[in-house]
Short mmCIF file of C-alpha atoms in Angstrom, two decimals:
data_model
loop_
_atom_site.label_atom_id
_atom_site.label_comp_id
_atom_site.label_asym_id
_atom_site.label_seq_id
_atom_site.Cartn_x
_atom_site.Cartn_y
_atom_site.Cartn_z
CA UNK A 1 -15.92 144.64 83.94
CA UNK A 2 -13.82 143.78 87.10
CA UNK A 3 -10.31 144.45 87.29
CA UNK A 4 -9.14 141.11 87.51
CA UNK A 5 -11.26 139.60 85.29
CA UNK A 6 -9.61 142.45 82.86
CA UNK A 7 -6.53 141.69 84.05
CA UNK A 8 -6.97 137.61 83.37
CA UNK A 9 -8.38 138.39 79.69
CA UNK A 10 -5.39 140.59 78.67
CA UNK A 11 -2.61 137.30 80.20
CA UNK A 12 -5.48 135.18 78.02
CA UNK A 13 -5.84 137.60 74.41
CA UNK A 14 -1.57 138.14 75.31
CA UNK A 15 -0.90 134.11 76.13
CA UNK A 16 -3.34 132.86 72.76
CA UNK A 17 -1.53 135.73 70.36
CA UNK A 18 2.28 134.43 71.46
CA UNK A 19 0.95 131.12 70.63
CA UNK A 20 -0.70 131.46 67.43
CA UNK A 21 3.12 133.84 66.82
CA UNK A 22 4.69 130.61 67.72
CA UNK A 23 2.75 127.98 65.65
CA UNK A 24 2.92 131.09 63.02
CA UNK A 25 6.70 131.03 62.97
CA UNK A 26 6.85 127.29 62.85
CA UNK A 27 3.98 126.98 59.90
CA UNK A 28 6.69 129.33 58.38
CA UNK A 29 9.89 127.91 58.68
CA UNK A 30 8.35 124.12 57.96
CA UNK A 31 6.79 125.70 54.88
CA UNK A 32 10.50 127.05 54.18
CA UNK A 33 11.88 124.18 54.13
CA UNK A 34 9.32 121.91 52.40
CA UNK A 35 10.00 124.72 49.71
CA UNK A 36 13.47 124.71 49.85
CA UNK A 37 13.63 120.79 49.58
CA UNK A 38 11.41 120.92 46.59
CA UNK A 39 12.61 123.05 44.54
CA UNK A 40 16.08 120.93 45.48
CA UNK A 41 14.95 117.69 44.67
CA UNK A 42 12.89 118.40 41.29
CA UNK A 43 16.84 119.63 40.37
CA UNK A 44 18.55 116.56 40.87
CA UNK A 45 16.26 115.03 38.32
CA UNK A 46 18.42 117.56 35.81
CA UNK A 47 22.05 116.39 38.02
CA UNK A 48 22.07 118.38 40.66
CA UNK A 49 23.95 117.50 43.39
CA UNK A 50 25.41 119.49 46.42
CA UNK A 51 24.01 120.48 49.39
CA UNK A 52 22.14 123.45 51.43
CA UNK A 53 22.12 124.54 54.83
CA UNK A 54 19.72 127.43 56.40
CA UNK A 55 19.69 128.51 59.80
CA UNK A 56 17.34 131.44 61.27
CA UNK A 57 18.06 133.30 64.07
CA UNK A 58 20.33 129.77 65.46
CA UNK A 59 17.46 127.43 64.63
CA UNK A 60 18.31 124.90 61.65
CA UNK A 61 14.99 125.36 58.64
CA UNK A 62 17.67 123.19 56.38
CA UNK A 63 20.87 121.54 56.31
CA UNK A 64 20.35 118.57 53.68
CA UNK A 65 22.52 117.06 50.88
CA UNK A 66 21.17 116.19 47.06
CA UNK A 67 22.52 113.76 44.57
CA UNK A 68 25.89 112.03 44.58
CA UNK A 69 29.16 112.91 46.19
CA UNK A 70 30.88 109.47 44.16
CA UNK A 71 29.13 108.32 41.74
CA UNK A 72 31.30 104.93 41.61
CA UNK A 73 30.71 104.16 45.59
CA UNK A 74 26.24 105.56 44.92
CA UNK A 75 27.92 107.58 48.20
CA UNK A 76 24.73 110.88 49.24
CA UNK A 77 26.14 113.76 49.42
CA UNK A 78 25.06 115.24 53.11
CA UNK A 79 25.85 117.37 56.66
CA UNK A 80 29.03 115.81 57.04
CA UNK A 81 30.40 115.58 52.67
CA UNK A 82 34.15 116.98 52.51
CA UNK A 83 33.77 120.19 49.64
CA UNK A 84 36.65 122.38 48.60
CA UNK A 85 34.71 125.95 49.58
CA UNK A 86 37.63 127.78 47.21
CA UNK A 87 38.01 130.91 47.55
CA UNK A 88 35.68 131.07 50.55
CA UNK A 89 39.17 130.22 52.27
CA UNK A 90 39.45 133.89 51.73
CA UNK A 91 37.24 134.58 54.82
CA UNK A 92 39.32 132.45 57.49
CA UNK A 93 42.64 134.31 56.20
CA UNK A 94 40.95 137.66 56.48
CA UNK A 95 40.06 136.34 59.99
CA UNK A 96 43.62 135.47 60.70
CA UNK A 97 45.19 138.57 59.90
CA UNK A 98 41.98 140.43 62.21
CA UNK A 99 43.20 137.72 65.25
CA UNK A 100 47.27 138.87 64.22
CA UNK A 101 45.82 142.20 64.09
CA UNK A 102 44.01 141.61 68.09
CA UNK A 103 47.25 140.10 69.50
CA UNK A 104 49.50 143.21 68.23
CA UNK A 105 51.43 140.88 66.15
CA UNK A 106 50.13 142.48 63.09
CA UNK A 107 48.72 146.12 61.90
CA UNK A 108 46.07 146.60 59.40
CA UNK A 109 47.81 150.30 58.24
CA UNK A 110 51.56 147.51 57.84
CA UNK A 111 52.74 147.84 54.73
CA UNK A 112 54.21 144.55 52.38
CA UNK A 113 58.21 146.16 52.95
CA UNK A 114 57.87 145.05 56.65
CA UNK A 115 57.46 141.43 56.07
CA UNK A 116 59.49 140.85 52.69
CA UNK A 117 62.98 141.45 52.01
CA UNK A 118 64.20 143.31 48.76
CA UNK A 119 60.88 144.55 47.14
CA UNK A 120 60.39 146.16 44.11
CA UNK A 121 60.03 150.51 44.51
CA UNK A 122 55.76 149.99 42.86
CA UNK A 123 55.40 147.11 46.11
CA UNK A 124 57.09 148.29 49.21
CA UNK A 125 54.09 150.57 49.74
CA UNK A 126 51.43 148.24 49.69
CA UNK A 127 49.29 147.84 52.76
CA UNK A 128 47.46 144.67 54.64
CA UNK A 129 44.36 147.27 53.98
CA UNK A 130 45.14 146.76 50.43
CA UNK A 131 45.27 143.43 50.12
CA UNK A 132 42.19 141.92 51.85
CA UNK A 133 39.79 144.71 49.60
CA UNK A 134 41.68 143.64 46.59
CA UNK A 135 43.31 146.97 46.30
CA UNK A 136 46.95 146.58 46.13
CA UNK A 137 47.04 146.64 42.29
CA UNK A 138 47.64 143.07 41.57
CA UNK A 139 47.29 140.46 39.07
CA UNK A 140 44.35 137.99 39.91
CA UNK A 141 47.14 135.08 39.69
CA UNK A 142 50.29 134.06 39.21
CA UNK A 143 49.90 130.90 36.70
CA UNK A 144 47.27 128.33 37.33
CA UNK A 145 46.39 126.09 40.19
CA UNK A 146 46.50 123.15 38.47
CA UNK A 147 49.74 122.09 35.70
CA UNK A 148 47.15 119.65 34.28
CA UNK A 149 44.28 118.72 34.62
CA UNK A 150 43.42 116.65 38.41
CA UNK A 151 47.35 117.55 39.52
CA UNK A 152 48.81 120.65 41.26
CA UNK A 153 51.16 122.72 39.80
CA UNK A 154 54.50 122.21 41.55
CA UNK A 155 55.71 125.95 42.29
CA UNK A 156 58.41 127.23 45.31
CA UNK A 157 57.46 129.23 47.80
CA UNK A 158 60.65 131.18 46.49
CA UNK A 159 60.10 131.25 43.03
CA UNK A 160 55.98 132.29 43.52
CA UNK A 161 57.17 135.00 45.59
CA UNK A 162 59.75 135.77 43.20
CA UNK A 163 57.30 135.54 40.71
CA UNK A 164 54.95 137.73 42.00
CA UNK A 165 56.87 140.36 43.16
CA UNK A 166 58.35 140.72 40.00
CA UNK A 167 54.73 141.63 38.08
CA UNK A 168 53.24 143.95 36.18
CA UNK A 169 50.90 145.90 38.55
CA UNK A 170 47.59 146.50 36.82
CA UNK A 171 46.96 149.72 38.73
CA UNK A 172 48.47 152.42 42.19
CA UNK A 173 48.25 150.30 45.45
CA UNK A 174 44.77 151.59 46.86
CA UNK A 175 43.13 153.34 43.82
CA UNK A 176 41.04 150.77 42.39
CA UNK A 177 39.57 147.47 42.65
CA UNK A 178 40.83 144.08 41.58
CA UNK A 179 40.12 141.16 42.86
CA UNK A 180 43.64 138.97 43.47
CA UNK A 181 43.84 135.42 44.70
CA UNK A 182 47.54 136.61 45.14
CA UNK A 183 46.65 139.11 47.03
CA UNK A 184 45.32 136.80 49.87
CA UNK A 185 48.19 134.67 48.81
CA UNK A 186 50.48 137.23 50.43
CA UNK A 187 48.41 137.69 53.15
CA UNK A 188 48.67 134.04 53.89
CA UNK A 189 52.28 134.45 54.37
CA UNK A 190 52.42 137.76 56.00
CA UNK A 191 50.16 135.27 58.94
CA UNK A 192 53.06 132.70 58.76
CA UNK A 193 55.76 135.60 59.59
CA UNK A 194 54.24 137.35 62.13
CA UNK A 195 52.42 134.40 63.72
CA UNK A 196 56.07 131.91 63.12
CA UNK A 197 53.50 129.23 62.51
CA UNK A 198 52.26 127.59 59.59
CA UNK A 199 49.61 129.15 57.79
CA UNK A 200 47.00 126.32 58.71
CA UNK A 201 49.15 124.99 62.27
CA UNK A 202 47.48 128.97 62.77
CA UNK A 203 44.29 129.23 61.38
CA UNK A 204 43.48 125.38 63.32
CA UNK A 205 44.77 126.55 66.26
CA UNK A 206 42.74 129.87 66.31
CA UNK A 207 39.43 129.66 64.24
CA UNK A 208 38.56 126.02 63.92
CA UNK A 209 39.21 124.73 67.04
CA UNK A 210 37.68 127.24 69.22
CA UNK A 211 33.95 127.03 67.34
CA UNK A 212 34.25 123.13 66.74
CA UNK A 213 35.73 122.20 63.51
CA UNK A 214 37.32 119.07 63.15
CA UNK A 215 36.72 118.32 59.36
CA UNK A 216 37.92 122.35 57.98
CA UNK A 217 41.46 122.55 56.06
CA UNK A 218 43.47 121.55 53.81
CA UNK A 219 46.26 118.60 55.22
CA UNK A 220 45.73 118.68 59.18
CA UNK A 221 42.38 117.09 59.79
CA UNK A 222 41.54 113.19 60.33
CA UNK A 223 39.57 113.12 57.02
CA UNK A 224 37.38 110.90 56.76
CA UNK A 225 37.65 109.59 53.03
CA UNK A 226 34.00 108.46 53.05
CA UNK A 227 32.72 111.30 53.05
CA UNK A 228 35.44 112.91 50.24
CA UNK A 229 33.22 114.08 47.50
CA UNK A 230 34.46 113.64 43.77
CA UNK A 231 34.32 116.59 41.85
CA UNK A 232 32.06 116.38 38.84
CA UNK A 233 32.96 119.57 36.01
CA UNK A 234 29.92 120.35 34.96
CA UNK A 235 28.23 117.43 35.57
CA UNK A 236 30.52 114.72 33.33
CA UNK A 237 34.15 114.24 34.00
CA UNK A 238 35.38 113.43 36.88
CA UNK A 239 37.48 114.77 39.05
CA UNK A 240 39.68 113.76 42.68
CA UNK A 241 39.15 114.79 45.87
CA UNK A 242 40.98 118.45 46.49
CA UNK A 243 42.61 116.36 49.49
CA UNK A 244 43.09 113.80 47.69
CA UNK A 245 45.15 116.24 45.80
CA UNK A 246 46.75 117.48 48.64
CA UNK A 247 48.16 114.56 50.24
CA UNK A 248 49.19 112.91 46.95
CA UNK A 249 51.21 116.61 46.89
CA UNK A 250 52.13 116.03 50.65
CA UNK A 251 51.48 119.84 50.14
CA UNK A 252 49.15 122.30 49.03
CA UNK A 253 51.62 125.04 46.55
CA UNK A 254 51.41 129.12 47.37
CA UNK A 255 48.98 129.49 44.31
CA UNK A 256 46.45 127.87 46.76
CA UNK A 257 47.70 128.79 50.25
CA UNK A 258 45.68 131.52 51.87
CA UNK A 259 43.40 132.43 48.98
CA UNK A 260 41.09 128.75 48.21
CA UNK A 261 41.33 125.13 48.67
CA UNK A 262 40.27 124.07 51.83
CA UNK A 263 38.27 121.94 51.93
CA UNK A 264 35.09 122.02 54.94
CA UNK A 265 31.33 119.98 55.49
CA UNK A 266 28.24 121.65 55.93
CA UNK A 267 28.02 121.61 59.91
CA UNK A 268 31.35 122.69 60.54
CA UNK A 269 30.37 126.31 57.94
CA UNK A 270 27.99 125.59 61.10
CA UNK A 271 29.80 125.99 63.52
CA UNK A 272 32.75 128.76 61.92
CA UNK A 273 29.08 131.01 62.24
CA UNK A 274 27.87 130.29 65.52
CA UNK A 275 31.39 130.74 66.48
CA UNK A 276 31.89 134.45 64.12
CA UNK A 277 28.26 135.41 65.77
CA UNK A 278 29.53 134.71 69.21
CA UNK A 279 32.38 136.56 69.75
CA UNK A 280 34.28 132.75 70.35
CA UNK A 281 37.44 133.93 67.74
CA UNK A 282 37.39 137.58 67.09
CA UNK A 283 35.97 140.60 69.11
CA UNK A 284 32.53 142.34 67.98
CA UNK A 285 34.49 145.46 67.25
CA UNK A 286 37.13 143.38 65.15
CA UNK A 287 33.90 141.35 63.34
CA UNK A 288 32.28 144.27 62.37
CA UNK A 289 35.06 145.33 60.33
CA UNK A 290 33.49 142.76 58.32
CA UNK A 291 30.31 145.02 57.59
CA UNK A 292 32.37 147.86 55.65
CA UNK A 293 31.83 148.43 52.55
CA UNK A 294 35.45 149.58 52.24
CA UNK A 295 35.69 149.37 48.08
CA UNK A 296 32.99 149.18 45.21
CA UNK A 297 33.08 146.62 43.17
CA UNK A 298 29.95 147.27 40.94
CA UNK A 299 29.87 150.74 38.62
CA UNK A 300 26.62 150.91 40.69
CA UNK A 301 28.41 150.73 43.11
CA UNK A 302 25.56 148.14 45.27
CA UNK A 303 28.26 145.95 45.79
CA UNK A 304 31.41 147.05 48.08
CA UNK A 305 33.97 144.36 49.17
CA UNK A 306 35.05 144.50 52.91
CA UNK A 307 37.72 142.16 54.40
CA UNK A 308 37.20 138.64 53.27
CA UNK A 309 33.48 139.18 52.48
CA UNK A 310 31.44 141.30 50.30
CA UNK A 311 29.07 143.62 50.96
CA UNK A 312 25.37 145.40 50.08
CA UNK A 313 22.48 145.86 51.55
CA UNK A 314 20.62 143.66 48.96
CA UNK A 315 16.52 143.07 47.42
CA UNK A 316 15.75 142.16 51.22
CA UNK A 317 16.61 146.08 52.69
CA UNK A 318 18.90 143.44 55.28
CA UNK A 319 22.60 144.08 55.54
CA UNK A 320 23.68 141.64 53.38
CA UNK A 321 27.26 139.73 53.57
CA UNK A 322 27.78 137.75 51.32
CA UNK A 323 31.17 135.83 49.22
CA UNK A 324 31.50 132.78 46.66
CA UNK A 325 34.17 129.90 45.64
CA UNK A 326 34.59 128.00 43.25
CA UNK A 327 37.78 126.03 41.41
CA UNK A 328 35.47 125.22 38.14
CA UNK A 329 34.23 122.15 39.54
CA UNK A 330 33.22 122.23 42.75
CA UNK A 331 30.98 126.18 44.05
CA UNK A 332 30.74 127.17 46.89
CA UNK A 333 27.95 130.50 48.69
CA UNK A 334 27.96 131.75 52.08
CA UNK A 335 25.16 134.77 52.42
CA UNK A 336 24.79 136.11 56.32
CA UNK A 337 22.59 138.93 57.33
CA UNK A 338 24.29 139.19 60.83
CA UNK A 339 20.91 142.28 61.43
CA UNK A 340 17.92 139.30 60.97
CA UNK A 341 20.84 136.32 62.10
CA UNK A 342 20.52 134.26 58.54
CA UNK A 343 23.24 132.49 57.11
CA UNK A 344 22.80 130.15 54.23
CA UNK A 345 26.11 127.84 53.24
CA UNK A 346 25.54 126.11 49.98
CA UNK A 347 27.87 124.19 48.23
CA UNK A 348 27.86 121.77 45.24
CA UNK A 349 30.85 119.19 43.45
CA UNK A 350 29.19 119.41 40.06
CA UNK A 351 29.73 123.05 39.15
CA UNK A 352 27.57 125.12 36.24
CA UNK A 353 26.29 128.13 35.15
CA UNK A 354 22.72 126.67 35.66
CA UNK A 355 23.59 125.55 39.57
CA UNK A 356 25.63 128.77 40.83
CA UNK A 357 22.87 131.23 42.02
CA UNK A 358 20.91 128.70 43.67
CA UNK A 359 22.29 129.97 47.48
CA UNK A 360 20.13 133.20 46.39
CA UNK A 361 16.88 131.28 44.93
CA UNK A 362 16.97 130.10 48.38
CA UNK A 363 17.62 133.07 50.04
CA UNK A 364 14.46 134.53 47.59
CA UNK A 365 12.38 131.78 49.30
CA UNK A 366 13.03 132.43 52.99
CA UNK A 367 12.17 136.11 52.69
CA UNK A 368 9.41 135.64 50.29
CA UNK A 369 6.93 132.97 51.30
CA UNK A 370 5.57 133.55 47.38
CA UNK A 371 8.57 133.26 45.64
CA UNK A 372 8.43 130.24 42.78
CA UNK A 373 12.37 129.49 42.13
CA UNK A 374 12.32 128.91 37.95
CA UNK A 375 13.47 124.96 38.20
CA UNK A 376 17.03 123.87 38.14
CA UNK A 377 17.61 122.50 33.62
CA UNK A 378 19.95 120.42 32.72
CA UNK A 379 22.83 122.29 31.94
CA UNK A 380 24.36 122.49 28.05
CA UNK A 381 27.98 120.71 28.87
CA UNK A 382 25.49 117.46 30.11
CA UNK A 383 23.39 117.75 26.65
CA UNK A 384 26.06 118.27 24.87
CA UNK A 385 27.82 115.50 26.52
CA UNK A 386 24.70 113.08 26.16
CA UNK A 387 24.19 114.09 22.65
CA UNK A 388 28.38 113.05 21.80
CA UNK A 389 27.79 109.12 23.66
CA UNK A 390 24.94 108.25 20.79
CA UNK A 391 26.08 109.80 18.13
CA UNK A 392 28.69 109.95 16.37
CA UNK A 393 31.27 112.64 14.77
CA UNK A 394 29.48 113.07 10.97
CA UNK A 395 26.02 114.31 13.05
CA UNK A 396 27.54 116.94 14.90
CA UNK A 397 25.61 119.32 12.45
CA UNK A 398 22.67 117.83 13.71
CA UNK A 399 23.99 118.75 17.26
CA UNK A 400 24.56 123.05 16.96
CA UNK A 401 20.54 122.31 15.52
CA UNK A 402 19.32 121.07 18.56
CA UNK A 403 21.95 123.35 20.95
CA UNK A 404 20.34 126.17 19.55
CA UNK A 405 16.80 124.60 19.63
CA UNK A 406 17.36 124.06 23.29
CA UNK A 407 19.64 126.51 24.85
CA UNK A 408 19.62 129.04 22.85
CA UNK A 409 20.37 131.03 25.87
CA UNK A 410 23.86 128.94 26.86
CA UNK A 411 24.61 129.37 22.97
CA UNK A 412 25.38 132.73 22.46
CA UNK A 413 29.26 132.40 22.03
CA UNK A 414 31.80 129.80 21.78
CA UNK A 415 32.75 129.23 25.01
CA UNK A 416 30.23 126.56 25.21
CA UNK A 417 31.95 124.14 22.29
CA UNK A 418 35.16 124.98 23.64
CA UNK A 419 34.71 124.30 26.95
CA UNK A 420 33.49 120.47 26.26
CA UNK A 421 36.47 120.56 23.80
CA UNK A 422 38.43 120.88 26.57
CA UNK A 423 37.51 118.89 29.22
CA UNK A 424 37.94 116.34 26.56
CA UNK A 425 41.62 116.24 25.77
CA UNK A 426 41.78 117.19 29.66
CA UNK A 427 40.40 113.43 30.56
CA UNK A 428 42.08 112.09 27.93
CA UNK A 429 39.04 110.33 26.56
CA UNK A 430 36.70 110.92 22.94
CA UNK A 431 39.44 112.72 21.61
CA UNK A 432 37.68 113.03 18.22
CA UNK A 433 34.32 114.42 19.67
CA UNK A 434 37.15 117.06 21.17
CA UNK A 435 38.93 117.35 17.30
CA UNK A 436 34.91 118.06 15.89
CA UNK A 437 33.87 120.84 18.47
CA UNK A 438 37.12 122.40 17.64
CA UNK A 439 36.91 122.43 14.48
CA UNK A 440 33.07 123.53 14.11
CA UNK A 441 33.87 126.43 16.97
CA UNK A 442 36.47 127.80 13.95
CA UNK A 443 33.52 127.94 11.29
CA UNK A 444 31.74 129.71 13.92
CA UNK A 445 33.92 131.82 14.98
CA UNK A 446 37.14 132.03 12.42
CA UNK A 447 39.00 135.55 14.10
CA UNK A 448 38.94 134.06 17.71
CA UNK A 449 42.78 132.93 17.89
CA UNK A 450 42.21 131.81 21.39
CA UNK A 451 39.72 128.69 19.45
CA UNK A 452 42.17 128.38 16.81
CA UNK A 453 44.44 127.52 19.92
CA UNK A 454 42.35 125.18 21.22
CA UNK A 455 42.51 123.25 17.38
CA UNK A 456 45.49 122.87 17.51
CA UNK A 457 45.29 121.90 21.05
CA UNK A 458 43.03 118.95 19.74
CA UNK A 459 45.08 117.66 15.72
CA UNK A 460 47.67 117.33 18.94
CA UNK A 461 46.23 115.46 20.92
CA UNK A 462 45.05 112.55 17.79
CA UNK A 463 48.47 112.81 16.20
CA UNK A 464 47.50 115.61 13.51
CA UNK A 465 51.55 117.52 13.72
CA UNK A 466 50.34 119.22 10.71
CA UNK A 467 47.56 119.75 10.79
CA UNK A 468 48.18 121.39 14.71
CA UNK A 469 51.48 123.30 13.38
CA UNK A 470 48.76 125.12 11.08
CA UNK A 471 46.56 126.06 13.75
CA UNK A 472 48.73 127.45 15.79
CA UNK A 473 49.75 129.12 13.56
CA UNK A 474 46.38 130.98 12.09
CA UNK A 475 45.97 131.91 16.04
CA UNK A 476 48.79 133.20 16.04
CA UNK A 477 47.90 135.45 13.10
CA UNK A 478 45.37 135.87 14.44
CA UNK A 479 46.88 137.42 17.87
CA UNK A 480 46.50 134.75 19.71
CA UNK A 481 50.26 134.83 21.02
CA UNK A 482 50.45 131.88 24.10
CA UNK A 483 50.91 130.02 20.75
CA UNK A 484 53.87 130.54 19.94
CA UNK A 485 55.40 128.52 22.71
CA UNK A 486 52.95 125.61 21.85
CA UNK A 487 54.34 125.81 17.90
CA UNK A 488 58.21 126.20 18.54
CA UNK A 489 57.69 123.14 20.66
CA UNK A 490 55.80 121.12 17.75
CA UNK A 491 57.98 122.22 15.09
CA UNK A 492 61.54 121.03 17.23
CA UNK A 493 60.30 117.71 16.52
#
């Protein structure tokens, strides 16, 4: 064959193969979009509400919302809807610490005694590295983020850190993994002390502005209020956007600052990913620290904690960085395969156990064209609420029968009825049904002091003082000491 013809033929074959591969990639991308879209669209029929974004090698495969951000205004979820991202705030805090290390303002081996005076002896040697990796031995939290449903708890910076540093360590610093929100609150304060800037001001200047993120933060962004998502706890109880709570309180307390509660959009979180992988915010050397599996977090040692990320080699045999966050109502998940350049970010404003793993189901769709995820089902909490709207409390026995028939997997312990009852108390609605659920629960689990405590709360809510006192006494008898304060207060009155 003529050499020129052979060369031409070879070039033609290469071009055809390239075009075929390109077409296949486009087909696969389109197929991936369709499968994800169908999966989540079907889920909306059972109450799913949220957003998903997937980028592969810099190309956005899907960036779409499902369900409603606000049921009253019928505002749909979308790429610019603002969600509370919960503990994914920790990713910003860890990045800010690494930024300060690049600026030579902190060293990752610095101990707390460098930043805080008059520390108890057992806290003095705790290092920044140990705080970042949850190995400082600190408790998960001190008190609560919210003093009552829908309101931020009020605590001063002085009181928060005094209570925190006086608390007992769970283990010697550096020895064990123990997830700690307050550890990241300490990091947030270290950021302030080292930078001489408020926490949010620093991350806004050195993280969000370089990335182009304008709808991410606590109070500094000029929020598009029409895009603020309302929360629907278990898809049943409506709550205010957390940004609204911050604005009403004119601040964010240290229960949240540094460890949770930041709000963002899908579009901003895509910009965040682009800025990280292009080294716009951190050097490559600093960013690579996210991939170091510093401390195992499970007995099988398949997952480890790094700096604000969980590290493992997933079923796809690829390095995977991931993290989730939630305040009980909102849920937010990030999954990043840095070597494959695949990034998934997911949020929902109607959290329940049925939707927490959606991001991982989407990841399986991306990696396996033949994978068919289990349909998103209506959650057990919505089932109970729908039942209560239709039937009076004297039909409670029939409810139990239906739960065992239709939600057997979810109705295996006392948590379900207790959760719904407490949600009703917090929203101050349908209180007679709340008490009925608590009464059924203590019949099913009579040796659980926590349930008797909940029953006491229910009786108190309907002004049945004597029944409340007896319930609290029973809770104390069963070892639930938290009821003592409630009993003492109620007895005084």
